PDB file of C-alpha atoms in Angstrom:
ATOM      1  CA  UNK A 929     -56.033  54.381  56.879  1.00 43.00           C
ATOM      2  CA  UNK A 930     -57.903  52.280  59.453  1.00 48.00           C
ATOM      3  CA  UNK A 931     -56.521  51.158  62.753  1.00 56.00           C
ATOM      4  CA  UNK A 932     -57.320  47.832  63.723  1.00 62.00           C
ATOM      5  CA  UNK A 933     -55.454  45.028  66.022  1.00 72.00           C
ATOM      6  CA  UNK A 934     -52.880  43.023  64.530  1.00 84.00           C
ATOM      7  CA  UNK A 935     -53.758  39.283  65.102  1.00 91.00           C
ATOM      8  CA  UNK A 936     -50.206  38.734  64.398  1.00 89.00           C
ATOM      9  CA  UNK A 937     -49.478  40.403  67.581  1.00 91.00           C
ATOM     10  CA  UNK A 938     -51.540  38.029  69.742  1.00 92.00           C
ATOM     11  CA  UNK A 939     -51.145  34.415  70.830  1.00 95.00           C
ATOM     12  CA  UNK A 940     -54.227  32.257  69.915  1.00 95.00           C
ATOM     13  CA  UNK A 941     -55.295  32.385  73.956  1.00 95.00           C
ATOM     14  CA  UNK A 942     -55.588  36.260  73.585  1.00 95.00           C
ATOM     15  CA  UNK A 943     -57.278  36.034  70.268  1.00 95.00           C
ATOM     16  CA  UNK A 944     -59.816  33.680  71.917  1.00 95.00           C
ATOM     17  CA  UNK A 945     -60.346  35.781  74.924  1.00 93.00           C
ATOM     18  CA  UNK A 946     -60.876  38.911  72.865  1.00 91.00           C
ATOM     19  CA  UNK A 947     -63.235  37.479  70.090  1.00 94.00           C
ATOM     20  CA  UNK A 948     -64.278  33.888  71.093  1.00 93.00           C
ATOM     21  CA  UNK A 949     -62.829  32.179  68.051  1.00 94.00           C
ATOM     22  CA  UNK A 950     -59.421  31.359  67.696  1.00 95.00           C
ATOM     23  CA  UNK A 951     -57.297  32.384  64.547  1.00 96.00           C
ATOM     24  CA  UNK A 952     -58.378  29.601  62.377  1.00 96.00           C
ATOM     25  CA  UNK A 953     -62.107  30.274  63.177  1.00 95.00           C
ATOM     26  CA  UNK A 954     -61.953  33.859  62.117  1.00 96.00           C
ATOM     27  CA  UNK A 955     -60.125  33.074  58.844  1.00 96.00           C
ATOM     28  CA  UNK A 956     -62.804  30.653  58.449  1.00 95.00           C
ATOM     29  CA  UNK A 957     -65.762  33.014  59.124  1.00 95.00           C
ATOM     30  CA  UNK A 958     -64.015  35.643  56.722  1.00 96.00           C
ATOM     31  CA  UNK A 959     -63.685  33.337  54.153  1.00 96.00           C
ATOM     32  CA  UNK A 960     -67.323  32.426  54.181  1.00 94.00           C
ATOM     33  CA  UNK A 961     -68.523  36.033  54.515  1.00 95.00           C
ATOM     34  CA  UNK A 962     -66.023  37.683  52.544  1.00 94.00           C
ATOM     35  CA  UNK A 963     -67.958  37.771  49.124  1.00 93.00           C
ATOM     36  CA  UNK A 964     -70.871  39.857  50.999  1.00 94.00           C
ATOM     37  CA  UNK A 965     -68.896  42.173  53.186  1.00 95.00           C
ATOM     38  CA  UNK A 966     -65.802  42.813  51.350  1.00 93.00           C
ATOM     39  CA  UNK A 967     -66.064  46.720  50.131  1.00 90.00           C
ATOM     40  CA  UNK A 968     -66.408  47.254  46.572  1.00 83.00           C
ATOM     41  CA  UNK A 969     -63.580  50.088  46.911  1.00 74.00           C
ATOM     42  CA  UNK A 970     -61.426  51.078  49.654  1.00 70.00           C
ATOM     43  CA  UNK A 971     -62.487  54.882  49.239  1.00 70.00           C
ATOM     44  CA  UNK A 972     -63.941  57.211  51.834  1.00 68.00           C
ATOM     45  CA  UNK A 973     -62.262  55.079  54.745  1.00 75.00           C
ATOM     46  CA  UNK A 974     -64.163  51.856  53.831  1.00 86.00           C
ATOM     47  CA  UNK A 975     -63.966  49.181  56.572  1.00 90.00           C
ATOM     48  CA  UNK A 976     -62.349  46.032  55.292  1.00 91.00           C
ATOM     49  CA  UNK A 977     -63.954  42.440  55.810  1.00 94.00           C
ATOM     50  CA  UNK A 978     -61.800  41.382  58.314  1.00 94.00           C
ATOM     51  CA  UNK A 979     -62.169  44.587  60.488  1.00 93.00           C
ATOM     52  CA  UNK A 980     -65.907  44.195  60.102  1.00 94.00           C
ATOM     53  CA  UNK A 981     -65.602  40.634  61.641  1.00 95.00           C
ATOM     54  CA  UNK A 982     -63.319  41.821  64.486  1.00 95.00           C
ATOM     55  CA  UNK A 983     -65.836  44.477  65.606  1.00 93.00           C
ATOM     56  CA  UNK A 984     -68.636  42.071  65.625  1.00 93.00           C
ATOM     57  CA  UNK A 985     -67.238  39.343  67.294  1.00 94.00           C
ATOM     58  CA  UNK A 986     -66.055  41.799  69.836  1.00 91.00           C
ATOM     59  CA  UNK A 987     -69.276  43.000  70.484  1.00 90.00           C
ATOM     60  CA  UNK A 988     -70.751  39.727  70.660  1.00 91.00           C
ATOM     61  CA  UNK A 989     -68.034  38.571  73.264  1.00 91.00           C
ATOM     62  CA  UNK A 990     -68.234  41.458  75.247  1.00 87.00           C
ATOM     63  CA  UNK A 991     -71.874  43.193  75.387  1.00 76.00           C
ATOM     64  CA  UNK A 992     -73.610  45.934  74.507  1.00 68.00           C
ATOM     65  CA  UNK A 993     -71.112  48.681  75.105  1.00 70.00           C
ATOM     66  CA  UNK A 994     -70.031  49.855  71.590  1.00 71.00           C
ATOM     67  CA  UNK A 995     -67.774  52.491  73.053  1.00 66.00           C
ATOM     68  CA  UNK A 996     -65.468  49.319  73.777  1.00 68.00           C
ATOM     69  CA  UNK A 997     -65.519  48.238  70.186  1.00 73.00           C
ATOM     70  CA  UNK A 998     -64.418  52.103  69.231  1.00 80.00           C
ATOM     71  CA  UNK A 999     -61.307  52.584  71.240  1.00 77.00           C
ATOM     72  CA  UNK A1000     -60.046  48.808  70.389  1.00 83.00           C
ATOM     73  CA  UNK A1001     -60.214  49.025  66.805  1.00 84.00           C
ATOM     74  CA  UNK A1002     -60.093  52.695  66.188  1.00 84.00           C
ATOM     75  CA  UNK A1003     -63.649  53.903  64.880  1.00 87.00           C
ATOM     76  CA  UNK A1004     -66.395  55.979  65.727  1.00 87.00           C
ATOM     77  CA  UNK A1005     -69.642  54.915  67.563  1.00 86.00           C
ATOM     78  CA  UNK A1006     -71.865  55.505  64.236  1.00 89.00           C
ATOM     79  CA  UNK A1007     -69.484  53.282  62.339  1.00 89.00           C
ATOM     80  CA  UNK A1008     -69.743  50.435  64.960  1.00 88.00           C
ATOM     81  CA  UNK A1009     -73.294  50.755  64.923  1.00 88.00           C
ATOM     82  CA  UNK A1010     -73.389  50.692  60.873  1.00 90.00           C
ATOM     83  CA  UNK A1011     -70.861  47.934  60.964  1.00 92.00           C
ATOM     84  CA  UNK A1012     -73.095  45.713  63.474  1.00 90.00           C
ATOM     85  CA  UNK A1013     -76.448  46.326  61.473  1.00 89.00           C
ATOM     86  CA  UNK A1014     -74.504  45.509  58.114  1.00 93.00           C
ATOM     87  CA  UNK A1015     -72.746  42.294  59.599  1.00 93.00           C
ATOM     88  CA  UNK A1016     -75.590  40.639  61.728  1.00 89.00           C
ATOM     89  CA  UNK A1017     -77.861  41.019  58.289  1.00 89.00           C
ATOM     90  CA  UNK A1018     -75.410  39.088  56.473  1.00 92.00           C
ATOM     91  CA  UNK A1019     -74.811  36.568  59.259  1.00 89.00           C
ATOM     92  CA  UNK A1020     -78.597  35.859  60.025  1.00 86.00           C
ATOM     93  CA  UNK A1021     -79.268  35.158  56.132  1.00 88.00           C
ATOM     94  CA  UNK A1022     -81.662  31.836  56.364  1.00 87.00           C
ATOM     95  CA  UNK A1023     -78.995  30.337  53.485  1.00 89.00           C
ATOM     96  CA  UNK A1024     -76.289  30.684  55.663  1.00 89.00           C
ATOM     97  CA  UNK A1025     -78.268  29.901  59.203  1.00 88.00           C
ATOM     98  CA  UNK A1026     -79.034  26.419  57.310  1.00 88.00           C
ATOM     99  CA  UNK A1027     -75.382  25.572  56.873  1.00 89.00           C
ATOM    100  CA  UNK A1028     -74.922  25.366  60.748  1.00 89.00           C
ATOM    101  CA  UNK A1029     -77.998  24.734  62.398  1.00 90.00           C
ATOM    102  CA  UNK A1030     -80.042  21.684  60.589  1.00 89.00           C
ATOM    103  CA  UNK A1031     -82.427  19.353  62.039  1.00 89.00           C
ATOM    104  CA  UNK A1032     -81.613  15.882  60.934  1.00 88.00           C
ATOM    105  CA  UNK A1033     -84.255  13.868  59.374  1.00 82.00           C
ATOM    106  CA  UNK A1034     -82.041  10.993  57.848  1.00 85.00           C
ATOM    107  CA  UNK A1035     -82.817   7.764  59.842  1.00 84.00           C
ATOM    108  CA  UNK A1036     -78.895   6.974  59.833  1.00 88.00           C
ATOM    109  CA  UNK A1037     -78.481  10.516  61.723  1.00 89.00           C
ATOM    110  CA  UNK A1038     -81.385   9.794  64.023  1.00 89.00           C
ATOM    111  CA  UNK A1039     -79.966   6.473  64.992  1.00 90.00           C
ATOM    112  CA  UNK A1040     -76.509   7.846  65.426  1.00 91.00           C
ATOM    113  CA  UNK A1041     -78.071  10.673  68.324  1.00 89.00           C
ATOM    114  CA  UNK A1042     -80.393   7.893  69.642  1.00 90.00           C
ATOM    115  CA  UNK A1043     -77.213   5.754  70.182  1.00 93.00           C
ATOM    116  CA  UNK A1044     -75.300   8.490  72.002  1.00 92.00           C
ATOM    117  CA  UNK A1045     -78.074   9.446  74.304  1.00 89.00           C
ATOM    118  CA  UNK A1046     -78.979   5.880  75.199  1.00 89.00           C
ATOM    119  CA  UNK A1047     -75.259   5.767  76.566  1.00 89.00           C
ATOM    120  CA  UNK A1048     -76.038   8.557  78.421  1.00 84.00           C
ATOM    121  CA  UNK A1049     -79.093   7.704  80.405  1.00 79.00           C
ATOM    122  CA  UNK A1050     -80.095   4.424  78.995  1.00 84.00           C
ATOM    123  CA  UNK A1051     -82.997   6.015  77.287  1.00 82.00           C
ATOM    124  CA  UNK A1052     -83.898   4.474  74.350  1.00 85.00           C
ATOM    125  CA  UNK A1053     -85.136   6.473  70.924  1.00 85.00           C
ATOM    126  CA  UNK A1054     -84.173   9.723  71.741  1.00 86.00           C
ATOM    127  CA  UNK A1055     -82.598  12.163  68.840  1.00 85.00           C
ATOM    128  CA  UNK A1056     -82.607  15.476  70.758  1.00 88.00           C
ATOM    129  CA  UNK A1057     -83.117  17.238  73.842  1.00 91.00           C
ATOM    130  CA  UNK A1058     -85.203  20.673  74.023  1.00 91.00           C
ATOM    131  CA  UNK A1059     -85.221  23.490  76.538  1.00 91.00           C
ATOM    132  CA  UNK A1060     -86.011  27.353  76.448  1.00 91.00           C
ATOM    133  CA  UNK A1061     -83.988  30.309  77.724  1.00 92.00           C
ATOM    134  CA  UNK A1062     -84.378  34.027  77.960  1.00 90.00           C
ATOM    135  CA  UNK A1063     -82.347  36.589  76.519  1.00 88.00           C
ATOM    136  CA  UNK A1064     -82.783  40.136  77.792  1.00 85.00           C
ATOM    137  CA  UNK A1065     -83.717  42.760  74.964  1.00 81.00           C
ATOM    138  CA  UNK A1066     -84.862  46.224  74.548  1.00 74.00           C
ATOM    139  CA  UNK A1067     -88.578  45.923  74.246  1.00 66.00           C
ATOM    140  CA  UNK A1068     -89.939  46.721  70.736  1.00 66.00           C
ATOM    141  CA  UNK A1069     -92.210  49.553  70.109  1.00 64.00           C
ATOM    142  CA  UNK A1070     -94.681  47.206  68.451  1.00 66.00           C
ATOM    143  CA  UNK A1071     -96.677  44.567  71.084  1.00 64.00           C
ATOM    144  CA  UNK A1072     -94.332  46.347  73.974  1.00 62.00           C
ATOM    145  CA  UNK A1073     -97.274  45.048  76.061  1.00 59.00           C
ATOM    146  CA  UNK A1074     -96.159  41.372  75.736  1.00 62.00           C
ATOM    147  CA  UNK A1075     -92.709  42.429  77.244  1.00 59.00           C
ATOM    148  CA  UNK A1076     -94.323  44.326  80.544  1.00 54.00           C
ATOM    149  CA  UNK A1077     -92.401  42.806  83.585  1.00 50.00           C
ATOM    150  CA  UNK A1078     -90.296  40.455  81.261  1.00 61.00           C
ATOM    151  CA  UNK A1079     -88.322  42.621  78.659  1.00 73.00           C
ATOM    152  CA  UNK A1080     -86.734  39.153  77.071  1.00 81.00           C
ATOM    153  CA  UNK A1081     -87.003  37.096  74.303  1.00 82.00           C
ATOM    154  CA  UNK A1082     -87.805  33.394  74.637  1.00 87.00           C
ATOM    155  CA  UNK A1083     -85.469  31.319  72.747  1.00 91.00           C
ATOM    156  CA  UNK A1084     -86.429  27.417  71.945  1.00 92.00           C
ATOM    157  CA  UNK A1085     -83.565  25.231  72.118  1.00 93.00           C
ATOM    158  CA  UNK A1086     -82.896  21.839  70.348  1.00 93.00           C
ATOM    159  CA  UNK A1087     -79.514  20.013  70.922  1.00 93.00           C
ATOM    160  CA  UNK A1088     -78.539  16.664  69.705  1.00 92.00           C
ATOM    161  CA  UNK A1089     -76.096  14.029  71.615  1.00 88.00           C
ATOM    162  CA  UNK A1090     -72.955  16.082  70.835  1.00 89.00           C
ATOM    163  CA  UNK A1091     -74.482  18.889  72.122  1.00 89.00           C
ATOM    164  CA  UNK A1092     -74.716  20.901  69.065  1.00 90.00           C
ATOM    165  CA  UNK A1093     -77.378  22.993  68.356  1.00 91.00           C
ATOM    166  CA  UNK A1094     -79.935  21.259  65.359  1.00 92.00           C
ATOM    167  CA  UNK A1095     -82.891  23.792  65.979  1.00 91.00           C
ATOM    168  CA  UNK A1096     -83.565  27.238  67.067  1.00 91.00           C
ATOM    169  CA  UNK A1097     -86.480  29.321  67.387  1.00 90.00           C
ATOM    170  CA  UNK A1098     -85.842  33.091  68.239  1.00 86.00           C
ATOM    171  CA  UNK A1099     -88.955  35.150  67.897  1.00 83.00           C
ATOM    172  CA  UNK A1100     -91.346  35.008  70.707  1.00 86.00           C
ATOM    173  CA  UNK A1101     -91.444  37.468  73.782  1.00 85.00           C
ATOM    174  CA  UNK A1102     -90.363  36.155  77.404  1.00 84.00           C
ATOM    175  CA  UNK A1103     -94.289  36.237  78.395  1.00 83.00           C
ATOM    176  CA  UNK A1104     -94.787  33.048  75.991  1.00 88.00           C
ATOM    177  CA  UNK A1105     -94.793  29.591  77.243  1.00 88.00           C
ATOM    178  CA  UNK A1106     -92.710  26.852  76.402  1.00 88.00           C
ATOM    179  CA  UNK A1107     -95.400  25.046  74.978  1.00 88.00           C
ATOM    180  CA  UNK A1108     -96.915  27.563  72.741  1.00 90.00           C
ATOM    181  CA  UNK A1109     -93.636  28.101  71.272  1.00 91.00           C
ATOM    182  CA  UNK A1110     -93.077  24.605  70.119  1.00 90.00           C
ATOM    183  CA  UNK A1111     -96.707  24.083  69.217  1.00 89.00           C
ATOM    184  CA  UNK A1112     -96.394  27.035  66.687  1.00 91.00           C
ATOM    185  CA  UNK A1113     -92.955  25.847  65.455  1.00 89.00           C
ATOM    186  CA  UNK A1114     -92.352  23.641  62.300  1.00 85.00           C
ATOM    187  CA  UNK A1115     -91.058  20.951  64.965  1.00 85.00           C
ATOM    188  CA  UNK A1116     -94.486  20.349  66.160  1.00 84.00           C
ATOM    189  CA  UNK A1117     -95.567  18.829  62.598  1.00 80.00           C
ATOM    190  CA  UNK A1118     -92.726  16.307  62.968  1.00 78.00           C
ATOM    191  CA  UNK A1119     -93.612  15.424  66.277  1.00 76.00           C
ATOM    192  CA  UNK A1120     -97.357  14.705  65.156  1.00 76.00           C
ATOM    193  CA  UNK A1121     -96.075  12.638  62.498  1.00 73.00           C
ATOM    194  CA  UNK A1122     -93.487  10.618  64.271  1.00 66.00           C
ATOM    195  CA  UNK A1123     -89.687  11.337  63.911  1.00 63.00           C
ATOM    196  CA  UNK A1124     -87.992   8.396  61.599  1.00 57.00           C
ATOM    197  CA  UNK A1125     -91.156   6.831  60.470  1.00 60.00           C
ATOM    198  CA  UNK A1126     -92.195   3.380  62.006  1.00 57.00           C
ATOM    199  CA  UNK A1127     -88.903   3.729  64.209  1.00 68.00           C
ATOM    200  CA  UNK A1128     -90.835   6.611  66.410  1.00 78.00           C
ATOM    201  CA  UNK A1129     -87.791   8.515  67.842  1.00 82.00           C
ATOM    202  CA  UNK A1130     -88.451  11.339  70.497  1.00 81.00           C
ATOM    203  CA  UNK A1131     -87.664  14.649  71.462  1.00 83.00           C
ATOM    204  CA  UNK A1132     -86.821  14.962  75.280  1.00 85.00           C
ATOM    205  CA  UNK A1133     -88.251  17.929  77.516  1.00 83.00           C
ATOM    206  CA  UNK A1134     -89.007  19.288  80.904  1.00 81.00           C
ATOM    207  CA  UNK A1135     -92.520  19.215  82.536  1.00 77.00           C
ATOM    208  CA  UNK A1136     -93.203  22.581  80.380  1.00 74.00           C
ATOM    209  CA  UNK A1137     -93.491  20.470  77.090  1.00 75.00           C
ATOM    210  CA  UNK A1138     -95.601  17.680  78.853  1.00 63.00           C
ATOM    211  CA  UNK A1139     -98.302  17.615  76.195  1.00 57.00           C
ATOM    212  CA  UNK A1140     -95.977  17.149  73.156  1.00 56.00           C
ATOM    213  CA  UNK A1141     -92.874  15.358  74.496  1.00 59.00           C
ATOM    214  CA  UNK A1142     -91.531  12.804  76.847  1.00 56.00           C
ATOM    215  CA  UNK A1143     -90.359  14.243  79.930  1.00 56.00           C
ATOM    216  CA  UNK A1144     -86.314  13.918  80.263  1.00 56.00           C
ATOM    217  CA  UNK A1145     -84.717  12.402  83.073  1.00 59.00           C
ATOM    218  CA  UNK A1146     -82.247  14.563  85.120  1.00 64.00           C
ATOM    219  CA  UNK A1147     -78.802  13.258  83.489  1.00 66.00           C
ATOM    220  CA  UNK A1148     -80.005  14.638  80.260  1.00 68.00           C
ATOM    221  CA  UNK A1149     -81.792  17.521  81.198  1.00 66.00           C
ATOM    222  CA  UNK A1150     -78.456  18.936  82.330  1.00 79.00           C
ATOM    223  CA  UNK A1151     -77.002  18.348  78.837  1.00 84.00           C
ATOM    224  CA  UNK A1152     -79.264  20.930  77.095  1.00 88.00           C
ATOM    225  CA  UNK A1153     -78.693  23.480  80.027  1.00 88.00           C
ATOM    226  CA  UNK A1154     -75.036  22.943  79.872  1.00 89.00           C
ATOM    227  CA  UNK A1155     -74.892  23.565  76.364  1.00 90.00           C
ATOM    228  CA  UNK A1156     -76.979  26.851  76.698  1.00 91.00           C
ATOM    229  CA  UNK A1157     -74.961  27.689  79.651  1.00 91.00           C
ATOM    230  CA  UNK A1158     -71.548  27.153  77.922  1.00 90.00           C
ATOM    231  CA  UNK A1159     -72.997  29.703  74.899  1.00 90.00           C
ATOM    232  CA  UNK A1160     -73.901  32.621  77.167  1.00 90.00           C
ATOM    233  CA  UNK A1161     -70.626  32.373  79.030  1.00 90.00           C
ATOM    234  CA  UNK A1162     -68.794  32.255  75.512  1.00 90.00           C
ATOM    235  CA  UNK A1163     -70.553  35.414  73.815  1.00 90.00           C
ATOM    236  CA  UNK A1164     -71.314  38.112  76.931  1.00 89.00           C
ATOM    237  CA  UNK A1165     -74.054  40.031  75.200  1.00 88.00           C
ATOM    238  CA  UNK A1166     -76.513  36.851  76.011  1.00 88.00           C
ATOM    239  CA  UNK A1167     -75.714  37.780  79.472  1.00 83.00           C
ATOM    240  CA  UNK A1168     -76.792  41.630  79.420  1.00 82.00           C
ATOM    241  CA  UNK A1169     -79.651  43.495  77.866  1.00 78.00           C
ATOM    242  CA  UNK A1170     -79.308  43.741  73.608  1.00 80.00           C
ATOM    243  CA  UNK A1171     -79.797  47.140  73.287  1.00 73.00           C
ATOM    244  CA  UNK A1172     -80.123  47.214  69.529  1.00 70.00           C
ATOM    245  CA  UNK A1173     -83.378  48.318  68.773  1.00 61.00           C
ATOM    246  CA  UNK A1174     -85.733  45.400  67.211  1.00 53.00           C
ATOM    247  CA  UNK A1175     -86.882  47.840  64.710  1.00 48.00           C
ATOM    248  CA  UNK A1176     -83.666  49.339  63.774  1.00 46.00           C
ATOM    249  CA  UNK A1177     -82.949  48.899  59.803  1.00 36.00           C
ATOM    250  CA  UNK A1178     -79.851  47.503  58.925  1.00 37.00           C
ATOM    251  CA  UNK A1179     -80.545  49.065  55.487  1.00 39.00           C
ATOM    252  CA  UNK A1180     -83.552  49.838  53.236  1.00 37.00           C
ATOM    253  CA  UNK A1181     -83.729  46.529  51.319  1.00 39.00           C
ATOM    254  CA  UNK A1182     -83.208  44.346  54.618  1.00 37.00           C
ATOM    255  CA  UNK A1183     -84.449  45.677  57.859  1.00 36.00           C
ATOM    256  CA  UNK A1184     -82.596  44.705  61.042  1.00 37.00           C
ATOM    257  CA  UNK A1185     -84.163  41.789  62.918  1.00 44.00           C
ATOM    258  CA  UNK A1186     -83.223  41.239  66.607  1.00 45.00           C
ATOM    259  CA  UNK A1187     -84.515  37.608  66.346  1.00 50.00           C
ATOM    260  CA  UNK A1188     -82.141  36.983  63.548  1.00 49.00           C
ATOM    261  CA  UNK A1189     -79.449  38.687  65.430  1.00 50.00           C
ATOM    262  CA  UNK A1190     -80.299  35.794  68.348  1.00 53.00           C
ATOM    263  CA  UNK A1191     -80.335  33.357  65.901  1.00 53.00           C
ATOM    264  CA  UNK A1192     -77.186  33.723  64.412  1.00 51.00           C
ATOM    265  CA  UNK A1193     -75.151  34.147  67.875  1.00 53.00           C
ATOM    266  CA  UNK A1194     -76.842  30.594  68.814  1.00 53.00           C
ATOM    267  CA  UNK A1195     -75.656  29.072  65.930  1.00 54.00           C
ATOM    268  CA  UNK A1196     -71.669  30.418  65.938  1.00 51.00           C
TER     269      UNK A1196
END
């Protein structure tokens, strides 16, 4: 029989301290994923859906030392590794990610964002803020030279007026410049065509994006930096090196991808 923490023995604050989601949040995520992660049969010490979710949340909350998960959840390190591979693969399914990260194209949503940003810095027609952040990873064996002296992944993040992430690109090594990441992303075409048609909404970015965007004033710059900072404080794995190998197979059918891992962490 598996041994796992009983959430009924913990207060909501204690649950948040351990898993970064409250009781309702854990129930919500489990309900969304239950069909994909519930064992077809409880044989050979099969791990329950709730147990898998708690193992994964604990890893994301505390960082890469999997023995912490082993001790708390009563499983072996190979089991933790296998569960993480399975769960991150499920969580990073593009169909699931799109439910939580969606770039607005509707004129009403664009105007609502613009109203919020105008109230912050009196800057009209702004629908989002863009910035980049570096996440330490284990350099992959393929194109390893691109990670020399900077073993990081450069993640592009866009937030709306409520500090919600509405777009993310997490597939470039740390040596790649902000401007190139934007240029190679789907946002570039939207910028070229103009947001909102004749209304011409804008993204604000710092000087690294000067060729494509309007440079953002300090009042708004702090908003996107604050959003990224809050996320890194919430999930400790973003503060340390992500030691899962980028080439590690989660399954024969769906190879594990560290880019997808970062995408789902940022969307949580």
